[in-house]
Every structure is written in C-alpha cells, then in structure tokens.
Amino acid sequence: MKCNAATLILREDYRHTDTMDFQRLRNLMVDTQIISRGVKDPRVIAAMRKVPRHLFMDESAWYKAYDDMALPLGEGQTISQPYMVAVMTELLDLGGDERVLEIGTGSGYQAAVLAELSREVYTIERVQSLSDRAGKVIAELGYVNIHMKVGDGTLGWPEAAPFDRILITAAAPAAPEPVVDQLSEAGILVAPVGDRFSQQLVKLLKQRGKLLEEYQTPCVFVPLVGEYGWKTD
Ligand code: SAH
C-alpha cells in the first residue's frame, strides 16, 4: 500500500489525534499535493486548508483522508483526490457571489469547499444514503448555504436555475443538455467528459448560448448515471 508522509505522521499517533494533527496534515496536503502542482488561487488554497476532509469519511479511513488519492465512500462511489478537488474548484473561478450547482454530492466534501467560496451551493446526489450522510456532516459543520437534493442530477435543478457555475463530479459522454441549459450566460461549467474508463476534465464557458471549451486534462471519475448520462452503473 502506498504510504506517504501524511499517512506516516498520522499513524504515529493515530489513537491520540486531535484537531491540530489534522490541521497539520491538511497543510501538508495543500503544500505537497496542491500548491506544488500549480494550483494558485489563494482562496481555493485557503478553503482546502480549512475544510476538514476526514470528517466526510468513516472514522476507519481518517488515517488516509489526506493522502494523494481518491478514496472509497461506500455504494461503489469515491471521494475525489484532493488535487482534483482543488483543480476543479480553481477552474470555476469563484469570486464569492456565485450560485453554484454540483452534481454528485458523494461525501459532501466538494460541496463544503464550494460553500467556502461562493454564495449558495445546490448539490444533487442520486444515492439517498450518501446524501443523508453528507447532509449530517454539512449540518454539523454549520454550512447554511448548501442546499441538498436526492435525484437524477442529469436533469439539473430547474427550480433553482440558472446557475453561475456548474460542477459535475461524475463522468458522462457529454455534459447533459438540461444541465447546460441551466447555466447562466457567461457562466462556467466544469465536467469530466469521456468514456466509462477515462475522461478529460473540461471547462466550458457559455457565450451567447454556445459553449466554448477552454481547458482539458485527463482524469478518471465514476459514471454519471441518469437519463442524460450512462444508463447503468
Ligand atoms: N463530489 C463528491 C464525489 C463524487 S463521486 C465528493 O466530494 O465526495 C460521484 C457521485 O456522483 C457519486 O456519489 C454518485 O452516486 C453520484 N452520481 C452519479 N450519477 C448521478 C446523477 N445522475 N445524479 C446525481 N448524482 C449522481
């Protein structure tokens, strides 16, 4: 098993960890995995230092919560690698006043990072048990600007649309049409687009109703399953 510096530090005093240890691990994660790889937005960096990623996981996984990898959440789903969360968030170019739609709540971690950086976050999850668990953590941490719903995110959230930013955290052959329709003019949509096994993270900018592609990098996400995504897991 891969064992990086963060894992080692935590294992030393695993049974006696307090919040200081986790803050230390978070800073190490940000310095070695995020800043060193080129993420620059100071607000994104501050949010990644702040949000307690481990609390979005089962306690048995806390010791590896700050490792450089995606981790299983149960139900066959994953919490994204910290670097990927930072890159996606930076691509959204958040100034603080946006209304953001996230598709694929999963653990709720990415929603919390978005909530630190924008006005309102709307997040949709298809699996009820994941949404329930994420909702508990989000409430315990006191986020009042995160709105959650269980359902098929490929249909978007029409009652709350339009959104200044949209982040899709599961992979589809293309950004779902109803979701694209719910993006504001001059809005930004970030999504992993490709086949079931490998994708490109794309940043799309809406201009005069059309989508301009601005950025691409390879990535791997679990499938977006729904009416305008894949039909099965
Ligand atoms: N953003 C999450 C990680 C997401 S993993 C985090 O920070 O932890 C992708 C998630 O998308 C999974 O939880 C999966 O159940 C969910 N998902 C897949 N298809 C979906 C759909 N059509 N609508 C909403 N959620 C979906």
PDB file of C-alpha atoms and ligand atoms in Angstrom:
ATOM      1  CA  MET A   1       0.000   0.000   0.000  1.00  0.00           C
ATOM      2  CA  LYS A   2       1.153   3.494  -0.856  1.00  0.00           C
ATOM      3  CA  CYS A   3       2.254   5.310   2.266  1.00  0.00           C
ATOM      4  CA  ASN A   4       3.092   8.967   2.012  1.00  0.00           C
ATOM      5  CA  ALA A   5       4.325  11.451   4.580  1.00  0.00           C
ATOM      6  CA  ALA A   6       0.812  12.405   5.644  1.00  0.00           C
ATOM      7  CA  THR A   7      -0.079   8.782   6.388  1.00  0.00           C
ATOM      8  CA  LEU A   8       3.099   8.263   8.365  1.00  0.00           C
ATOM      9  CA  ILE A   9       2.589  11.269  10.606  1.00  0.00           C
ATOM     10  CA  LEU A  10      -0.953  10.276  11.397  1.00  0.00           C
ATOM     11  CA  ARG A  11      -0.100   6.639  12.068  1.00  0.00           C
ATOM     12  CA  GLU A  12       2.453   7.602  14.710  1.00  0.00           C
ATOM     13  CA  ASP A  13      -0.227   8.963  16.995  1.00  0.00           C
ATOM     14  CA  TYR A  14      -3.302   7.532  15.357  1.00  0.00           C
ATOM     15  CA  ARG A  15      -5.124   6.858  18.607  1.00  0.00           C
ATOM     16  CA  HIS A  16      -4.413  10.273  20.041  1.00  0.00           C
ATOM     17  CA  THR A  17      -5.119  12.525  17.110  1.00  0.00           C
ATOM     18  CA  ASP A  18      -6.679  15.861  17.825  1.00  0.00           C
ATOM     19  CA  THR A  19      -7.727  18.663  15.528  1.00  0.00           C
ATOM     20  CA  MET A  20      -4.178  20.057  15.494  1.00  0.00           C
ATOM     21  CA  ASP A  21      -2.887  16.890  13.868  1.00  0.00           C
ATOM     22  CA  PHE A  22      -5.496  17.067  11.157  1.00  0.00           C
ATOM     23  CA  GLN A  23      -4.710  20.731  10.523  1.00  0.00           C
ATOM     24  CA  ARG A  24      -1.070  19.761  10.143  1.00  0.00           C
ATOM     25  CA  LEU A  25      -1.965  17.017   7.693  1.00  0.00           C
ATOM     26  CA  ARG A  26      -4.178  19.377   5.740  1.00  0.00           C
ATOM     27  CA  ASN A  27      -1.394  21.910   5.420  1.00  0.00           C
ATOM     28  CA  LEU A  28       0.968  19.177   4.279  1.00  0.00           C
ATOM     29  CA  MET A  29      -1.616  18.016   1.735  1.00  0.00           C
ATOM     30  CA  VAL A  30      -2.028  21.550   0.395  1.00  0.00           C
ATOM     31  CA  ASP A  31       1.718  22.213   0.197  1.00  0.00           C
ATOM     32  CA  THR A  32       2.830  18.900  -1.303  1.00  0.00           C
ATOM     33  CA  GLN A  33      -0.142  17.911  -3.476  1.00  0.00           C
ATOM     34  CA  ILE A  34      -1.828  21.138  -4.475  1.00  0.00           C
ATOM     35  CA  ILE A  35       0.475  24.176  -4.487  1.00  0.00           C
ATOM     36  CA  SER A  36       3.445  22.138  -5.709  1.00  0.00           C
ATOM     37  CA  ARG A  37       1.391  21.032  -8.718  1.00  0.00           C
ATOM     38  CA  GLY A  38       0.465  24.520  -9.765  1.00  0.00           C
ATOM     39  CA  VAL A  39      -2.831  25.478  -8.094  1.00  0.00           C
ATOM     40  CA  LYS A  40      -2.530  29.209  -7.419  1.00  0.00           C
ATOM     41  CA  ASP A  41      -5.890  30.725  -6.455  1.00  0.00           C
ATOM     42  CA  PRO A  42      -5.308  31.878  -2.843  1.00  0.00           C
ATOM     43  CA  ARG A  43      -8.993  31.492  -1.947  1.00  0.00           C
ATOM     44  CA  VAL A  44      -9.030  27.876  -3.156  1.00  0.00           C
ATOM     45  CA  ILE A  45      -5.838  27.176  -1.231  1.00  0.00           C
ATOM     46  CA  ALA A  46      -7.313  28.698   1.952  1.00  0.00           C
ATOM     47  CA  ALA A  47     -10.502  26.635   1.600  1.00  0.00           C
ATOM     48  CA  MET A  48      -8.504  23.431   1.131  1.00  0.00           C
ATOM     49  CA  ARG A  49      -6.549  24.248   4.297  1.00  0.00           C
ATOM     50  CA  LYS A  50      -9.777  24.832   6.187  1.00  0.00           C
ATOM     51  CA  VAL A  51     -12.335  22.140   5.277  1.00  0.00           C
ATOM     52  CA  PRO A  52     -11.837  19.032   7.468  1.00  0.00           C
ATOM     53  CA  ARG A  53     -11.797  16.387   4.733  1.00  0.00           C
ATOM     54  CA  HIS A  54     -11.524  13.476   7.184  1.00  0.00           C
ATOM     55  CA  LEU A  55     -14.924  14.257   8.714  1.00  0.00           C
ATOM     56  CA  PHE A  56     -16.564  13.412   5.383  1.00  0.00           C
ATOM     57  CA  MET A  57     -15.279   9.841   5.657  1.00  0.00           C
ATOM     58  CA  ASP A  58     -15.818   6.928   8.004  1.00  0.00           C
ATOM     59  CA  GLU A  59     -13.592   7.143  11.046  1.00  0.00           C
ATOM     60  CA  SER A  60     -11.794   3.977   9.931  1.00  0.00           C
ATOM     61  CA  ALA A  61     -10.499   5.901   6.893  1.00  0.00           C
ATOM     62  CA  TRP A  62      -9.369   9.051   8.720  1.00  0.00           C
ATOM     63  CA  TYR A  63      -5.734   7.967   8.759  1.00  0.00           C
ATOM     64  CA  LYS A  64      -5.599   8.175   4.945  1.00  0.00           C
ATOM     65  CA  ALA A  65      -8.006  11.092   4.453  1.00  0.00           C
ATOM     66  CA  TYR A  66      -5.175  13.457   3.425  1.00  0.00           C
ATOM     67  CA  ASP A  67      -3.387  11.026   1.117  1.00  0.00           C
ATOM     68  CA  ASP A  68      -2.896  11.811  -2.555  1.00  0.00           C
ATOM     69  CA  MET A  69      -5.740   9.652  -3.881  1.00  0.00           C
ATOM     70  CA  ALA A  70      -9.451   9.180  -4.349  1.00  0.00           C
ATOM     71  CA  LEU A  71     -10.959   7.017  -1.591  1.00  0.00           C
ATOM     72  CA  PRO A  72     -13.986   4.713  -1.425  1.00  0.00           C
ATOM     73  CA  LEU A  73     -17.156   6.132   0.112  1.00  0.00           C
ATOM     74  CA  GLY A  74     -19.292   3.001   0.021  1.00  0.00           C
ATOM     75  CA  GLU A  75     -22.048   2.279  -2.535  1.00  0.00           C
ATOM     76  CA  GLY A  76     -19.256   1.885  -5.127  1.00  0.00           C
ATOM     77  CA  GLN A  77     -18.591   5.637  -5.086  1.00  0.00           C
ATOM     78  CA  THR A  78     -15.482   7.675  -4.309  1.00  0.00           C
ATOM     79  CA  ILE A  79     -14.436  10.963  -2.748  1.00  0.00           C
ATOM     80  CA  SER A  80     -12.216  12.691  -5.328  1.00  0.00           C
ATOM     81  CA  GLN A  81      -8.450  13.077  -4.876  1.00  0.00           C
ATOM     82  CA  PRO A  82      -7.675  16.371  -3.055  1.00  0.00           C
ATOM     83  CA  TYR A  83      -5.693  17.704  -6.036  1.00  0.00           C
ATOM     84  CA  MET A  84      -8.628  17.051  -8.373  1.00  0.00           C
ATOM     85  CA  VAL A  85     -10.993  18.892  -5.979  1.00  0.00           C
ATOM     86  CA  ALA A  86      -8.600  21.861  -5.958  1.00  0.00           C
ATOM     87  CA  VAL A  87      -8.161  21.905  -9.753  1.00  0.00           C
ATOM     88  CA  MET A  88     -11.898  21.690 -10.437  1.00  0.00           C
ATOM     89  CA  THR A  89     -12.600  24.403  -7.891  1.00  0.00           C
ATOM     90  CA  GLU A  90      -9.914  26.680  -9.323  1.00  0.00           C
ATOM     91  CA  LEU A  91     -11.314  26.206 -12.842  1.00  0.00           C
ATOM     92  CA  LEU A  92     -14.684  27.513 -11.622  1.00  0.00           C
ATOM     93  CA  ASP A  93     -13.023  30.863 -10.942  1.00  0.00           C
ATOM     94  CA  LEU A  94     -15.239  31.706  -7.953  1.00  0.00           C
ATOM     95  CA  GLY A  95     -15.314  35.294  -6.703  1.00  0.00           C
ATOM     96  CA  GLY A  96     -17.644  34.701  -3.737  1.00  0.00           C
ATOM     97  CA  ASP A  97     -21.034  35.802  -5.004  1.00  0.00           C
ATOM     98  CA  GLU A  98     -21.995  32.899  -7.268  1.00  0.00           C
ATOM     99  CA  ARG A  99     -24.806  30.376  -7.168  1.00  0.00           C
ATOM    100  CA  VAL A 100     -23.245  27.000  -7.860  1.00  0.00           C
ATOM    101  CA  LEU A 101     -24.756  23.666  -8.877  1.00  0.00           C
ATOM    102  CA  GLU A 102     -22.834  20.490  -8.053  1.00  0.00           C
ATOM    103  CA  ILE A 103     -23.900  17.150  -9.479  1.00  0.00           C
ATOM    104  CA  GLY A 104     -22.715  14.168  -7.427  1.00  0.00           C
ATOM    105  CA  THR A 105     -22.705  15.167  -3.730  1.00  0.00           C
ATOM    106  CA  GLY A 106     -20.959  11.944  -2.693  1.00  0.00           C
ATOM    107  CA  SER A 107     -19.340  12.649   0.673  1.00  0.00           C
ATOM    108  CA  GLY A 108     -20.263  16.347   0.639  1.00  0.00           C
ATOM    109  CA  TYR A 109     -16.599  17.401   0.790  1.00  0.00           C
ATOM    110  CA  GLN A 110     -16.519  19.188  -2.555  1.00  0.00           C
ATOM    111  CA  ALA A 111     -19.805  20.922  -1.699  1.00  0.00           C
ATOM    112  CA  ALA A 112     -18.223  22.248   1.503  1.00  0.00           C
ATOM    113  CA  VAL A 113     -15.196  23.565  -0.409  1.00  0.00           C
ATOM    114  CA  LEU A 114     -17.553  25.282  -2.863  1.00  0.00           C
ATOM    115  CA  ALA A 115     -19.608  26.694   0.016  1.00  0.00           C
ATOM    116  CA  GLU A 116     -16.481  28.387   1.393  1.00  0.00           C
ATOM    117  CA  LEU A 117     -16.003  30.191  -1.905  1.00  0.00           C
ATOM    118  CA  SER A 118     -19.463  31.088  -3.200  1.00  0.00           C
ATOM    119  CA  ARG A 119     -22.839  32.417  -2.068  1.00  0.00           C
ATOM    120  CA  GLU A 120     -25.089  29.354  -2.469  1.00  0.00           C
ATOM    121  CA  VAL A 121     -24.375  25.733  -3.374  1.00  0.00           C
ATOM    122  CA  TYR A 122     -27.034  23.397  -4.736  1.00  0.00           C
ATOM    123  CA  THR A 123     -25.900  19.783  -4.749  1.00  0.00           C
ATOM    124  CA  ILE A 124     -27.679  16.712  -6.118  1.00  0.00           C
ATOM    125  CA  GLU A 125     -26.915  13.077  -5.277  1.00  0.00           C
ATOM    126  CA  ARG A 126     -28.540  10.015  -6.754  1.00  0.00           C
ATOM    127  CA  VAL A 127     -27.910   7.672  -3.789  1.00  0.00           C
ATOM    128  CA  GLN A 128     -30.098   8.506  -0.792  1.00  0.00           C
ATOM    129  CA  SER A 129     -27.777   7.009   1.855  1.00  0.00           C
ATOM    130  CA  LEU A 130     -24.798   9.065   0.623  1.00  0.00           C
ATOM    131  CA  SER A 131     -26.841  12.251   0.569  1.00  0.00           C
ATOM    132  CA  ASP A 132     -28.096  11.574   4.116  1.00  0.00           C
ATOM    133  CA  ARG A 133     -24.587  11.014   5.418  1.00  0.00           C
ATOM    134  CA  ALA A 134     -23.219  14.103   3.639  1.00  0.00           C
ATOM    135  CA  GLY A 135     -26.133  16.160   4.980  1.00  0.00           C
ATOM    136  CA  LYS A 136     -25.292  15.246   8.560  1.00  0.00           C
ATOM    137  CA  VAL A 137     -21.661  16.341   8.255  1.00  0.00           C
ATOM    138  CA  ILE A 138     -22.617  19.540   6.440  1.00  0.00           C
ATOM    139  CA  ALA A 139     -25.104  20.406   9.193  1.00  0.00           C
ATOM    140  CA  GLU A 140     -22.605  19.583  11.946  1.00  0.00           C
ATOM    141  CA  LEU A 141     -20.048  21.873  10.343  1.00  0.00           C
ATOM    142  CA  GLY A 142     -22.645  24.646  10.231  1.00  0.00           C
ATOM    143  CA  TYR A 143     -22.875  25.300   6.484  1.00  0.00           C
ATOM    144  CA  VAL A 144     -26.164  27.099   5.874  1.00  0.00           C
ATOM    145  CA  ASN A 145     -25.547  27.886   2.207  1.00  0.00           C
ATOM    146  CA  ILE A 146     -25.628  24.296   0.953  1.00  0.00           C
ATOM    147  CA  HIS A 147     -28.942  23.008  -0.419  1.00  0.00           C
ATOM    148  CA  MET A 148     -29.221  19.284  -1.000  1.00  0.00           C
ATOM    149  CA  LYS A 149     -31.491  17.074  -3.018  1.00  0.00           C
ATOM    150  CA  VAL A 150     -31.707  13.394  -3.948  1.00  0.00           C
ATOM    151  CA  GLY A 151     -32.431  12.669  -7.583  1.00  0.00           C
ATOM    152  CA  ASP A 152     -31.120  12.449 -11.100  1.00  0.00           C
ATOM    153  CA  GLY A 153     -28.638  15.290 -11.458  1.00  0.00           C
ATOM    154  CA  THR A 154     -28.535  14.921 -15.244  1.00  0.00           C
ATOM    155  CA  LEU A 155     -31.845  16.805 -15.193  1.00  0.00           C
ATOM    156  CA  GLY A 156     -30.263  19.636 -13.196  1.00  0.00           C
ATOM    157  CA  TRP A 157     -32.259  21.595 -10.603  1.00  0.00           C
ATOM    158  CA  PRO A 158     -34.745  23.600 -12.726  1.00  0.00           C
ATOM    159  CA  GLU A 159     -36.492  25.278  -9.751  1.00  0.00           C
ATOM    160  CA  ALA A 160     -33.208  26.853  -8.615  1.00  0.00           C
ATOM    161  CA  ALA A 161     -31.744  27.597 -12.083  1.00  0.00           C
ATOM    162  CA  PRO A 162     -29.960  29.455 -13.584  1.00  0.00           C
ATOM    163  CA  PHE A 163     -26.530  28.847 -12.037  1.00  0.00           C
ATOM    164  CA  ASP A 164     -23.395  30.949 -12.450  1.00  0.00           C
ATOM    165  CA  ARG A 165     -21.235  27.860 -12.088  1.00  0.00           C
ATOM    166  CA  ILE A 166     -21.850  24.136 -12.524  1.00  0.00           C
ATOM    167  CA  LEU A 167     -19.544  21.338 -11.409  1.00  0.00           C
ATOM    168  CA  ILE A 168     -20.243  17.749 -12.408  1.00  0.00           C
ATOM    169  CA  THR A 169     -18.250  15.294 -10.301  1.00  0.00           C
ATOM    170  CA  ALA A 170     -19.176  12.098 -12.169  1.00  0.00           C
ATOM    171  CA  ALA A 171     -18.297  11.211 -15.754  1.00  0.00           C
ATOM    172  CA  ALA A 172     -20.585  11.261 -18.796  1.00  0.00           C
ATOM    173  CA  PRO A 173     -20.122  11.075 -22.569  1.00  0.00           C
ATOM    174  CA  ALA A 174     -21.079  14.769 -22.701  1.00  0.00           C
ATOM    175  CA  ALA A 175     -22.358  17.471 -20.355  1.00  0.00           C
ATOM    176  CA  PRO A 176     -26.111  16.705 -20.012  1.00  0.00           C
ATOM    177  CA  GLU A 177     -28.244  19.042 -22.122  1.00  0.00           C
ATOM    178  CA  PRO A 178     -30.734  20.090 -19.384  1.00  0.00           C
ATOM    179  CA  VAL A 179     -27.783  20.992 -17.155  1.00  0.00           C
ATOM    180  CA  VAL A 180     -26.099  23.063 -19.856  1.00  0.00           C
ATOM    181  CA  ASP A 181     -29.419  24.880 -20.329  1.00  0.00           C
ATOM    182  CA  GLN A 182     -29.367  25.831 -16.631  1.00  0.00           C
ATOM    183  CA  LEU A 183     -26.001  27.586 -16.900  1.00  0.00           C
ATOM    184  CA  SER A 184     -26.169  31.410 -16.943  1.00  0.00           C
ATOM    185  CA  GLU A 185     -24.795  33.470 -19.772  1.00  0.00           C
ATOM    186  CA  ALA A 186     -21.036  33.923 -19.133  1.00  0.00           C
ATOM    187  CA  GLY A 187     -21.264  31.007 -16.695  1.00  0.00           C
ATOM    188  CA  ILE A 188     -18.655  28.265 -16.322  1.00  0.00           C
ATOM    189  CA  LEU A 189     -19.290  24.522 -16.321  1.00  0.00           C
ATOM    190  CA  VAL A 190     -16.595  22.016 -15.357  1.00  0.00           C
ATOM    191  CA  ALA A 191     -17.111  18.312 -16.002  1.00  0.00           C
ATOM    192  CA  PRO A 192     -15.260  15.055 -16.709  1.00  0.00           C
ATOM    193  CA  VAL A 193     -16.286  14.043 -20.229  1.00  0.00           C
ATOM    194  CA  GLY A 194     -15.376  10.804 -21.982  1.00  0.00           C
ATOM    195  CA  ASP A 195     -15.996   7.047 -21.920  1.00  0.00           C
ATOM    196  CA  ARG A 196     -16.544   4.903 -18.830  1.00  0.00           C
ATOM    197  CA  PHE A 197     -12.876   4.369 -18.059  1.00  0.00           C
ATOM    198  CA  SER A 198     -11.113   7.598 -18.881  1.00  0.00           C
ATOM    199  CA  GLN A 199     -12.145  11.156 -19.385  1.00  0.00           C
ATOM    200  CA  GLN A 200     -10.967  14.688 -19.925  1.00  0.00           C
ATOM    201  CA  LEU A 201     -11.779  17.322 -17.365  1.00  0.00           C
ATOM    202  CA  VAL A 202     -13.227  20.129 -19.467  1.00  0.00           C
ATOM    203  CA  LYS A 203     -14.030  23.735 -18.663  1.00  0.00           C
ATOM    204  CA  LEU A 204     -16.868  25.170 -20.731  1.00  0.00           C
ATOM    205  CA  LEU A 205     -17.754  28.829 -20.910  1.00  0.00           C
ATOM    206  CA  LYS A 206     -21.241  29.854 -22.076  1.00  0.00           C
ATOM    207  CA  GLN A 207     -21.204  32.742 -24.504  1.00  0.00           C
ATOM    208  CA  ARG A 208     -24.312  33.812 -26.375  1.00  0.00           C
ATOM    209  CA  GLY A 209     -25.875  30.445 -25.587  1.00  0.00           C
ATOM    210  CA  LYS A 210     -22.927  28.486 -27.030  1.00  0.00           C
ATOM    211  CA  LEU A 211     -20.299  26.548 -25.097  1.00  0.00           C
ATOM    212  CA  LEU A 212     -16.642  27.376 -25.660  1.00  0.00           C
ATOM    213  CA  GLU A 213     -14.132  24.823 -24.468  1.00  0.00           C
ATOM    214  CA  GLU A 214     -11.245  26.450 -22.601  1.00  0.00           C
ATOM    215  CA  TYR A 215      -9.288  23.695 -20.864  1.00  0.00           C
ATOM    216  CA  GLN A 216      -8.736  19.940 -20.824  1.00  0.00           C
ATOM    217  CA  THR A 217      -6.800  17.488 -18.715  1.00  0.00           C
ATOM    218  CA  PRO A 218      -7.058  13.685 -18.337  1.00  0.00           C
ATOM    219  CA  CYS A 219      -8.941  12.281 -15.348  1.00  0.00           C
ATOM    220  CA  VAL A 220     -10.935   9.269 -14.126  1.00  0.00           C
ATOM    221  CA  PHE A 221     -14.327   9.565 -12.393  1.00  0.00           C
ATOM    222  CA  VAL A 222     -17.151   7.183 -11.506  1.00  0.00           C
ATOM    223  CA  PRO A 223     -20.031   7.219 -14.035  1.00  0.00           C
ATOM    224  CA  LEU A 224     -22.830   9.771 -14.039  1.00  0.00           C
ATOM    225  CA  VAL A 225     -25.896   7.540 -14.145  1.00  0.00           C
ATOM    226  CA  GLY A 226     -29.188   9.013 -15.285  1.00  0.00           C
ATOM    227  CA  GLU A 227     -31.469  10.000 -18.097  1.00  0.00           C
ATOM    228  CA  TYR A 228     -28.822  12.168 -19.818  1.00  0.00           C
ATOM    229  CA  GLY A 229     -25.799  10.170 -18.638  1.00  0.00           C
ATOM    230  CA  TRP A 230     -24.962   6.461 -18.612  1.00  0.00           C
ATOM    231  CA  LYS A 231     -27.979   4.201 -18.252  1.00  0.00           C
ATOM    232  CA  THR A 232     -26.388   1.835 -15.683  1.00  0.00           C
ATOM    233  CA  ASP A 233     -23.622   1.886 -13.056  1.00  0.00           C
TER     234      ASP A 233
HETATM  235  N1  SAH B   1     -18.208  15.320  -5.127  1.00  0.00           N
HETATM  236  C1  SAH B   1     -18.079  14.109  -4.341  1.00  0.00           C
HETATM  237  C2  SAH B   1     -17.506  12.923  -5.115  1.00  0.00           C
HETATM  238  C3  SAH B   1     -18.442  12.462  -6.121  1.00  0.00           C
HETATM  239  S1  SAH B   1     -18.308  10.795  -6.671  1.00  0.00           S
HETATM  240  C4  SAH B   1     -17.296  14.329  -3.070  1.00  0.00           C
HETATM  241  O1  SAH B   1     -16.807  15.428  -2.828  1.00  0.00           O
HETATM  242  O2  SAH B   1     -17.203  13.382  -2.276  1.00  0.00           O
HETATM  243  C5  SAH B   1     -19.658  10.911  -7.803  1.00  0.00           C
HETATM  244  C6  SAH B   1     -21.016  10.901  -7.165  1.00  0.00           C
HETATM  245  O3  SAH B   1     -21.967  11.146  -8.203  1.00  0.00           O
HETATM  246  C7  SAH B   1     -21.408   9.588  -6.534  1.00  0.00           C
HETATM  247  O4  SAH B   1     -21.779   9.784  -5.217  1.00  0.00           O
HETATM  248  C8  SAH B   1     -22.593   9.105  -7.376  1.00  0.00           C
HETATM  249  O5  SAH B   1     -23.567   8.399  -6.634  1.00  0.00           O
HETATM  250  C9  SAH B   1     -23.137  10.419  -7.892  1.00  0.00           C
HETATM  251  N2  SAH B   1     -23.966  10.337  -9.101  1.00  0.00           N
HETATM  252  C10 SAH B   1     -23.819   9.530 -10.184  1.00  0.00           C
HETATM  253  N3  SAH B   1     -24.798   9.784 -11.084  1.00  0.00           N
HETATM  254  C11 SAH B   1     -25.562  10.790 -10.573  1.00  0.00           C
HETATM  255  C12 SAH B   1     -26.700  11.507 -11.022  1.00  0.00           C
HETATM  256  N4  SAH B   1     -27.286  11.256 -12.201  1.00  0.00           N
HETATM  257  N5  SAH B   1     -27.218  12.472 -10.231  1.00  0.00           N
HETATM  258  C13 SAH B   1     -26.652  12.752  -9.029  1.00  0.00           C
HETATM  259  N6  SAH B   1     -25.578  12.111  -8.546  1.00  0.00           N
HETATM  260  C14 SAH B   1     -25.031  11.146  -9.305  1.00  0.00           C
END
